[in-house]
Short mmCIF file of C-alpha atoms in Angstrom, two decimals:
data_model
loop_
_atom_site.label_atom_id
_atom_site.label_comp_id
_atom_site.label_asym_id
_atom_site.label_seq_id
_atom_site.Cartn_x
_atom_site.Cartn_y
_atom_site.Cartn_z
CA MET L 1 222.50 11.16 13.60
CA LYS L 2 218.55 11.75 13.04
CA PHE L 3 216.34 13.68 15.64
CA ILE L 4 212.52 13.95 15.86
CA HIS L 5 211.79 18.03 15.85
CA LEU L 6 208.76 18.93 17.86
CA SER L 7 207.59 22.83 19.29
CA ASP L 8 204.99 24.22 20.25
CA LEU L 9 202.99 21.44 22.50
CA HIS L 10 200.61 24.37 24.54
CA ILE L 11 199.76 21.61 26.75
CA GLY L 12 197.20 22.56 28.54
CA LYS L 13 195.64 25.23 26.23
CA ARG L 14 191.95 26.13 26.01
CA VAL L 15 190.90 27.92 22.78
CA ASN L 16 187.46 29.46 22.85
CA GLU L 17 187.22 27.98 26.09
CA PHE L 18 187.21 24.20 25.06
CA SER L 19 189.80 22.19 26.52
CA MET L 20 192.14 20.52 24.73
CA ILE L 21 193.08 18.06 26.73
CA GLU L 22 192.33 15.31 25.58
CA ASP L 23 193.48 15.87 21.91
CA GLN L 24 196.32 16.65 23.26
CA LYS L 25 197.09 13.13 24.65
CA TYR L 26 195.88 10.89 21.58
CA ILE L 27 198.16 13.54 19.10
CA PHE L 28 201.14 12.19 21.66
CA ASN L 29 200.21 8.26 21.19
CA GLN L 30 200.07 9.40 17.81
CA ILE L 31 203.92 10.95 19.06
CA TYR L 32 204.96 7.82 20.34
CA GLU L 33 204.30 5.82 17.72
CA ILE L 34 206.40 7.78 15.56
CA ILE L 35 209.77 7.60 17.84
CA ASP L 36 208.46 3.79 17.40
CA ARG L 37 208.92 3.49 13.86
CA VAL L 38 212.05 6.50 13.19
CA GLN L 39 214.67 5.35 15.90
CA PRO L 40 215.25 9.36 16.69
CA ASP L 41 218.77 9.68 18.71
CA GLY L 42 216.50 12.39 20.14
CA ILE L 43 214.07 14.17 20.03
CA ILE L 44 213.90 18.48 19.70
CA ILE L 45 210.94 20.24 21.36
CA ALA L 46 211.49 23.98 20.87
CA GLY L 47 209.48 25.98 23.39
CA ASP L 48 206.29 26.68 24.24
CA VAL L 49 205.59 22.93 26.43
CA TYR L 50 203.01 24.26 27.69
CA ASP L 51 200.37 26.88 26.80
CA LYS L 52 200.23 29.08 30.35
CA THR L 53 203.10 29.93 32.58
CA THR L 54 201.10 28.71 35.61
CA PRO L 55 199.26 25.38 33.90
CA SER L 56 196.49 23.51 35.34
CA GLU L 57 196.57 20.87 37.34
CA GLU L 58 195.49 18.74 34.60
CA ALA L 59 198.82 20.23 32.10
CA VAL L 60 201.73 19.12 34.99
CA ARG L 61 200.37 15.50 34.61
CA LEU L 62 199.97 14.88 31.06
CA LEU L 63 203.78 16.83 30.48
CA ASN L 64 204.88 14.75 33.45
CA GLU L 65 202.99 11.57 31.70
CA PHE L 66 205.20 12.41 28.52
CA ILE L 67 208.74 12.87 29.42
CA CYS L 68 208.22 9.42 31.44
CA THR L 69 207.15 7.83 28.16
CA LEU L 70 209.86 9.35 26.63
CA ALA L 71 212.34 8.44 28.93
CA GLU L 72 210.97 4.84 29.32
CA LYS L 73 211.48 4.41 25.24
CA GLU L 74 215.32 5.66 26.64
CA VAL L 75 215.57 8.16 24.17
CA LYS L 76 217.55 12.10 25.13
CA THR L 77 214.94 14.83 24.99
CA TYR L 78 216.08 18.55 24.67
CA ILE L 79 213.62 21.15 25.85
CA ILE L 80 213.33 24.91 25.50
CA SER L 81 211.49 27.34 27.21
CA GLY L 82 209.35 29.66 25.22
CA ASN L 83 207.85 33.03 25.69
CA HIS L 84 204.38 31.48 26.74
CA ASP L 85 205.99 28.96 29.47
CA SER L 86 207.67 30.09 32.79
CA ALA L 87 211.57 29.14 32.83
CA GLU L 88 211.84 28.73 36.12
CA ARG L 89 209.08 26.54 36.42
CA LEU L 90 209.67 24.34 33.50
CA ALA L 91 213.62 23.87 33.99
CA PHE L 92 212.90 22.24 37.68
CA GLY L 93 214.59 19.40 38.77
CA ALA L 94 216.50 19.66 35.42
CA GLN L 95 218.95 17.94 37.47
CA LEU L 96 217.41 15.23 38.24
CA ILE L 97 215.94 14.39 35.50
CA GLY L 98 218.29 14.93 33.04
CA GLU L 99 219.47 11.58 34.34
CA SER L 100 216.99 9.81 32.68
CA GLY L 101 218.05 11.67 29.94
CA ILE L 102 215.32 14.40 29.31
CA TYR L 103 217.35 17.75 29.48
CA ILE L 104 215.67 20.79 30.20
CA SER L 105 217.60 24.27 28.89
CA PRO L 106 217.98 26.28 32.50
CA VAL L 107 217.09 29.89 32.82
CA TYR L 108 219.32 31.99 30.15
CA ASN L 109 222.22 33.29 32.90
CA GLY L 110 224.52 34.22 30.02
CA GLU L 111 225.39 30.93 28.99
CA THR L 112 223.74 28.73 27.05
CA VAL L 113 223.41 24.54 27.53
CA LYS L 114 225.70 22.28 24.99
CA TYR L 115 225.25 18.66 25.04
CA THR L 116 227.10 16.45 22.74
CA LEU L 117 226.39 13.39 20.36
CA THR L 118 228.51 11.29 18.24
CA ASP L 119 227.81 8.80 15.43
CA SER L 120 230.10 7.59 12.08
CA PHE L 121 229.99 11.18 11.06
CA GLY L 122 232.17 12.66 14.83
CA ASP L 123 229.89 14.91 16.82
CA VAL L 124 227.10 16.97 16.81
CA ASP L 125 226.79 19.25 19.58
CA ILE L 126 223.29 20.89 20.38
CA TYR L 127 222.74 23.99 22.39
CA MET L 128 219.84 25.11 23.72
CA LEU L 129 218.86 28.27 23.90
CA PRO L 130 215.49 30.20 25.71
CA PHE L 131 213.48 32.54 24.50
CA ILE L 132 215.03 35.51 25.38
CA LYS L 133 214.13 39.06 25.73
CA PRO L 134 217.15 42.08 24.72
CA ALA L 135 216.88 42.69 28.51
CA HIS L 136 217.45 39.30 29.16
CA VAL L 137 221.40 39.42 27.43
CA ARG L 138 222.23 43.24 28.39
CA ARG L 139 221.80 42.00 31.68
CA TYR L 140 224.99 39.37 31.25
CA TYR L 141 226.89 40.81 28.55
CA PRO L 142 226.20 45.45 29.77
CA ASP L 143 229.18 46.32 27.25
CA ALA L 144 227.38 44.88 23.82
CA GLU L 145 225.46 46.53 21.77
CA ILE L 146 221.69 45.99 21.71
CA ALA L 147 219.07 47.62 20.48
CA ASN L 148 216.69 44.67 19.67
CA TYR L 149 216.27 41.52 19.19
CA THR L 150 218.16 40.51 16.62
CA ASP L 151 221.00 42.11 18.17
CA ALA L 152 220.28 39.48 21.62
CA VAL L 153 220.54 36.78 19.94
CA GLU L 154 224.06 37.71 17.68
CA VAL L 155 225.67 38.21 21.36
CA ALA L 156 223.96 34.71 22.25
CA VAL L 157 224.87 32.84 19.95
CA LYS L 158 228.90 34.63 19.57
CA ASN L 159 229.70 34.26 22.79
CA MET L 160 228.29 30.44 22.47
CA ASN L 161 232.02 29.79 21.00
CA VAL L 162 230.75 27.59 18.22
CA ASP L 163 233.14 25.22 16.97
CA THR L 164 232.65 25.15 12.89
CA SER L 165 234.24 22.46 12.08
CA LYS L 166 231.39 19.90 13.43
CA ARG L 167 228.12 19.77 12.76
CA ASN L 168 226.09 22.28 14.83
CA VAL L 169 222.31 22.00 16.31
CA ILE L 170 220.58 24.30 18.17
CA ILE L 171 217.10 24.34 19.74
CA THR L 172 215.32 28.07 19.91
CA HIS L 173 212.28 30.30 20.50
CA GLN L 174 212.59 33.38 18.09
CA PHE L 175 210.34 34.90 15.97
CA VAL L 176 212.43 34.74 12.08
CA THR L 177 211.70 37.52 10.25
CA GLY L 178 209.03 36.54 7.14
CA ALA L 179 207.27 33.39 9.56
CA ASP L 180 204.15 33.48 8.55
CA ARG L 181 201.79 33.85 11.68
CA SER L 182 199.22 31.64 12.66
CA ASP L 183 196.09 34.08 15.40
CA SER L 184 196.61 31.92 17.68
CA GLU L 185 200.71 33.11 18.43
CA GLU L 186 201.60 36.33 20.69
CA LEU L 187 202.29 39.38 18.57
CA SER L 188 204.69 41.92 19.32
CA VAL L 189 203.95 46.10 18.14
CA GLY L 190 205.52 46.90 15.14
CA GLY L 191 207.29 43.39 14.68
CA SER L 192 209.79 43.99 17.03
CA ASP L 193 210.69 40.76 18.42
CA ASN L 194 212.16 39.64 14.70
CA VAL L 195 214.29 38.44 14.60
CA ASP L 196 217.45 37.74 11.12
CA VAL L 197 217.43 34.60 10.05
CA SER L 198 221.83 35.17 9.36
CA VAL L 199 222.51 35.00 13.53
CA PHE L 200 222.19 31.49 12.80
CA ASP L 201 224.50 31.43 9.99
CA CYS L 202 226.96 28.68 12.28
CA PHE L 203 224.80 25.86 12.71
CA ASP L 204 223.39 23.25 10.63
CA TYR L 205 220.54 22.86 12.02
CA VAL L 206 218.53 25.31 13.50
CA ALA L 207 215.47 23.82 14.92
CA LEU L 208 212.65 26.89 15.46
CA GLY L 209 209.99 26.83 17.83
CA HIS L 210 206.99 29.85 18.47
CA ILE L 211 205.50 30.05 14.62
CA HIS L 212 202.17 27.56 14.70
CA GLY L 213 202.89 27.11 10.44
CA PRO L 214 205.79 24.29 9.38
CA GLN L 215 207.78 26.47 7.49
CA LYS L 216 211.39 26.55 6.18
CA MET L 217 213.21 30.58 6.33
CA THR L 218 215.38 31.39 4.09
CA ARG L 219 217.48 27.79 3.71
CA GLU L 220 216.10 23.99 4.55
CA THR L 221 217.75 23.80 7.22
CA VAL L 222 216.45 26.79 9.15
CA ARG L 223 212.82 25.58 10.07
CA TYR L 224 209.54 25.92 12.35
CA CYS L 225 207.92 22.31 12.37
CA GLY L 226 204.77 23.87 13.93
CA THR L 227 201.94 22.64 16.36
CA PRO L 228 201.44 19.16 16.88
CA LEU L 229 197.71 20.28 16.86
CA LYS L 230 195.48 23.17 15.22
CA TYR L 231 195.07 26.01 17.78
CA SER L 232 192.69 28.47 15.93
CA PHE L 233 190.75 29.09 12.76
CA SER L 234 193.22 30.49 11.11
CA GLU L 235 195.38 27.39 10.96
CA ALA L 236 192.45 25.01 8.98
CA ASN L 237 194.68 24.68 6.21
CA HIS L 238 197.70 23.52 7.86
CA LYS L 239 198.78 20.36 8.02
CA LYS L 240 200.27 19.81 11.00
CA SER L 241 202.94 16.92 11.08
CA VAL L 242 206.80 15.59 13.02
CA THR L 243 209.43 16.94 10.60
CA ILE L 244 211.88 13.87 11.12
CA VAL L 245 215.88 15.42 10.57
CA GLU L 246 219.04 13.57 9.75
CA MET L 247 222.01 14.60 10.05
CA LEU L 248 224.81 12.68 8.29
CA GLU L 249 228.48 13.94 7.26
CA LYS L 250 228.73 18.00 7.50
CA GLY L 251 226.70 19.57 4.58
CA ASN L 252 224.52 16.52 3.81
CA VAL L 253 221.30 17.06 5.78
CA THR L 254 217.78 15.62 4.59
CA ILE L 255 214.50 16.80 6.67
CA THR L 256 211.11 15.01 5.83
CA THR L 257 207.69 15.41 7.47
CA GLU L 258 205.50 12.04 9.12
CA PRO L 259 201.67 14.04 9.35
CA LEU L 260 199.37 13.56 12.90
CA ALA L 261 195.76 13.16 12.82
CA PRO L 262 193.91 14.46 14.91
CA LEU L 263 191.25 13.33 16.99
CA ARG L 264 188.93 16.25 15.77
CA ASP L 265 189.97 18.67 13.07
CA MET L 266 189.82 21.93 13.39
CA ARG L 267 187.02 23.36 9.65
CA VAL L 268 185.71 25.73 9.08
CA VAL L 269 181.94 25.64 7.81
CA ARG L 270 180.35 28.63 5.66
CA GLY L 271 176.94 29.26 4.67
CA SER L 272 173.12 29.76 4.67
CA TYR L 273 171.05 28.36 8.17
CA ASN L 274 169.55 26.00 6.17
CA ASP L 275 172.23 24.93 3.50
CA ILE L 276 175.06 23.75 6.01
CA ALA L 277 171.74 22.13 7.65
CA HIS L 278 170.89 20.52 5.22
CA LYS L 279 174.31 19.27 4.15
CA ALA L 280 174.49 18.53 7.19
CA ASN L 281 172.44 15.61 6.91
CA TYR L 282 174.75 14.27 3.64
CA GLU L 283 178.40 14.60 4.27
CA ASN L 284 180.87 12.27 5.85
CA THR L 285 182.95 14.62 7.61
CA ASN L 286 183.56 14.12 11.26
CA ARG L 287 180.63 16.36 12.71
CA ASP L 288 182.39 15.67 16.50
CA ASP L 289 185.18 18.54 14.44
CA TYR L 290 185.37 22.17 16.22
CA ILE L 291 183.77 24.00 13.97
CA GLN L 292 183.58 28.35 13.46
CA ILE L 293 180.45 28.27 11.35
CA ILE L 294 180.49 31.43 9.76
CA LEU L 295 176.03 32.43 7.86
CA THR L 296 176.00 34.46 5.12
CA ASP L 297 171.70 34.92 6.02
CA GLU L 298 170.85 38.73 5.25
CA GLU L 299 168.69 38.77 8.42
CA ASP L 300 170.36 36.73 12.30
CA VAL L 301 168.94 33.71 13.03
CA PRO L 302 167.50 33.15 15.45
CA ASP L 303 169.69 31.17 18.36
CA ALA L 304 171.77 30.10 15.17
CA ILE L 305 174.48 28.76 17.77
CA GLY L 306 172.06 26.98 19.99
CA ARG L 307 170.40 24.89 17.45
CA LEU L 308 173.12 24.06 15.17
CA ARG L 309 174.80 22.88 18.45
CA VAL L 310 172.34 19.82 17.77
CA ILE L 311 174.27 19.29 15.17
CA TYR L 312 177.33 20.03 15.57
CA PRO L 313 178.15 20.17 19.12
CA ASN L 314 181.63 21.45 19.49
CA ILE L 315 180.69 24.82 17.55
CA MET L 316 183.14 26.58 18.71
CA HIS L 317 182.36 29.99 17.13
CA LEU L 318 179.44 31.68 14.79
CA LYS L 319 180.47 34.87 12.70
CA TYR L 320 178.31 36.56 9.87
CA ASP L 321 179.10 36.63 6.34
CA ASN L 322 176.47 39.28 4.54
CA LYS L 323 176.30 42.80 2.94
CA ARG L 324 175.50 44.32 7.21
CA THR L 325 178.92 42.73 7.95
CA GLN L 326 180.84 43.96 4.76
CA GLN L 327 180.12 47.09 4.33
CA ASN L 328 181.50 50.37 6.19
CA VAL L 329 177.99 52.79 5.58
CA THR L 330 178.48 56.07 6.29
CA VAL L 331 175.62 58.35 8.50
CA GLY L 332 175.10 61.69 8.36
CA SER L 333 175.76 64.17 11.12
CA ALA L 334 173.44 65.25 14.18
CA GLU L 335 173.73 68.54 13.82
CA ASP L 336 170.00 68.07 12.35
CA VAL L 337 168.94 65.70 14.61
CA GLU L 338 165.71 68.61 15.60
CA ASN L 339 164.48 68.16 11.86
CA LYS L 340 164.61 64.65 11.31
CA SER L 341 160.89 62.93 12.72
CA PRO L 342 161.90 59.72 15.11
CA LEU L 343 161.33 57.14 12.22
CA GLU L 344 164.28 58.97 10.50
CA LEU L 345 166.96 58.79 13.10
CA PHE L 346 166.21 55.67 14.14
CA SER L 347 166.44 54.39 10.69
CA GLU L 348 169.64 56.48 10.94
CA PHE L 349 170.06 54.79 13.79
CA TYR L 350 169.58 51.06 12.28
CA THR L 351 171.71 51.66 9.27
CA MET L 352 174.81 52.32 11.20
CA GLN L 353 174.49 49.31 13.35
CA ASN L 354 173.08 46.93 10.05
CA ASN L 355 175.20 48.30 7.56
CA GLN L 356 171.84 48.12 5.33
CA PRO L 357 168.55 49.89 5.35
CA MET L 358 165.59 49.03 7.63
CA SER L 359 163.17 46.83 5.07
CA GLU L 360 159.64 47.99 4.40
CA LYS L 361 157.66 45.94 6.16
CA GLN L 362 160.59 47.29 9.48
CA ALA L 363 160.37 50.49 8.59
CA ALA L 364 156.15 50.60 8.98
CA PHE L 365 157.14 48.46 11.91
CA ILE L 366 158.23 51.40 13.54
CA ASN L 367 156.46 53.67 12.29
CA GLU L 368 153.42 52.42 13.89
CA LEU L 369 154.79 51.00 17.81
CA ILE L 370 156.21 55.42 16.97
CA GLY L 371 153.24 56.15 16.53
CA LYS L 372 151.62 54.01 19.75
CA ILE L 373 154.46 55.99 22.12
CA TRP L 374 153.31 59.11 21.55
CA GLU L 375 149.62 58.33 21.78
CA ASP L 376 150.19 56.44 24.90
CA ASN L 377 151.96 59.51 26.37
CA ARG L 378 149.76 62.48 25.50
#
């Protein structure tokens, strides 16, 4: 039995106000090619299908195109909702869509939908558990002790009555304790959304969604496949891929990946303004990539982002990394303000704002300006 594991499509996402729709269409075409080559028995999509609970019109159109293409390929597809999705909206028309082999998890109601596929080694039961919070589960199991996310998932799994003599797969969208997060993921205060990996011990493969970097959790068969695209600069070094899971007899699972190449990569470019502008004339990388510029110049460069956008049209973010931004300067108290000259007061203010003192040239200019102001106001 062979599956392709996807998650966190975030259809309709905007990164620093740049729409990712074109990039998502491009990467979906690569996924179609992988499906044609691998010929899986099923596609798993482990939540965060949309980026917002109320998706845009163009996002809805793209998902419609995506699932219609999968249906045309006659590959069974199993989709759950994530924390970014509206479970109700995503499941609209699910019964009708299911007739095309596209199965979407309903809103959690105390029961978990299960589908069964069969091959020469027997049955594979696929459990579809959408993103849940403790309150969701308490509603249906008021007598259970549910103090946290681990308790909630544990109760949900216990009530699935999993037959461990079979091969079992669970599709779920939770934060498993110890996973490496990215900046583009939603964080809970104090890690309150943590789920202990042990609650999934009865499953032969755990198809996780929610974390954007591909990774295993304690064992090879508990995996985040990661996003198909980079959605923050903290993911700049990620190698995005599609995860392929092949299940033979019980206990024999092999996992491989197929790399994905984006239309536009997401890169961080660091250096002084002059070095970056000069280097761009010689580099072979795609100038249309999404770029974060980190300038090391000590002085702010006038209209730096506008001037650099001539070279890199898709600059998403610019920041400085220099003495001014690195140091934490503490200036004196204001108790003796009356005993300080205007130049001393302005100097303290400048230091507080810039984490470095004024230069002699700046101090001379400010001193002259203060003198002129005093002269004009006499």
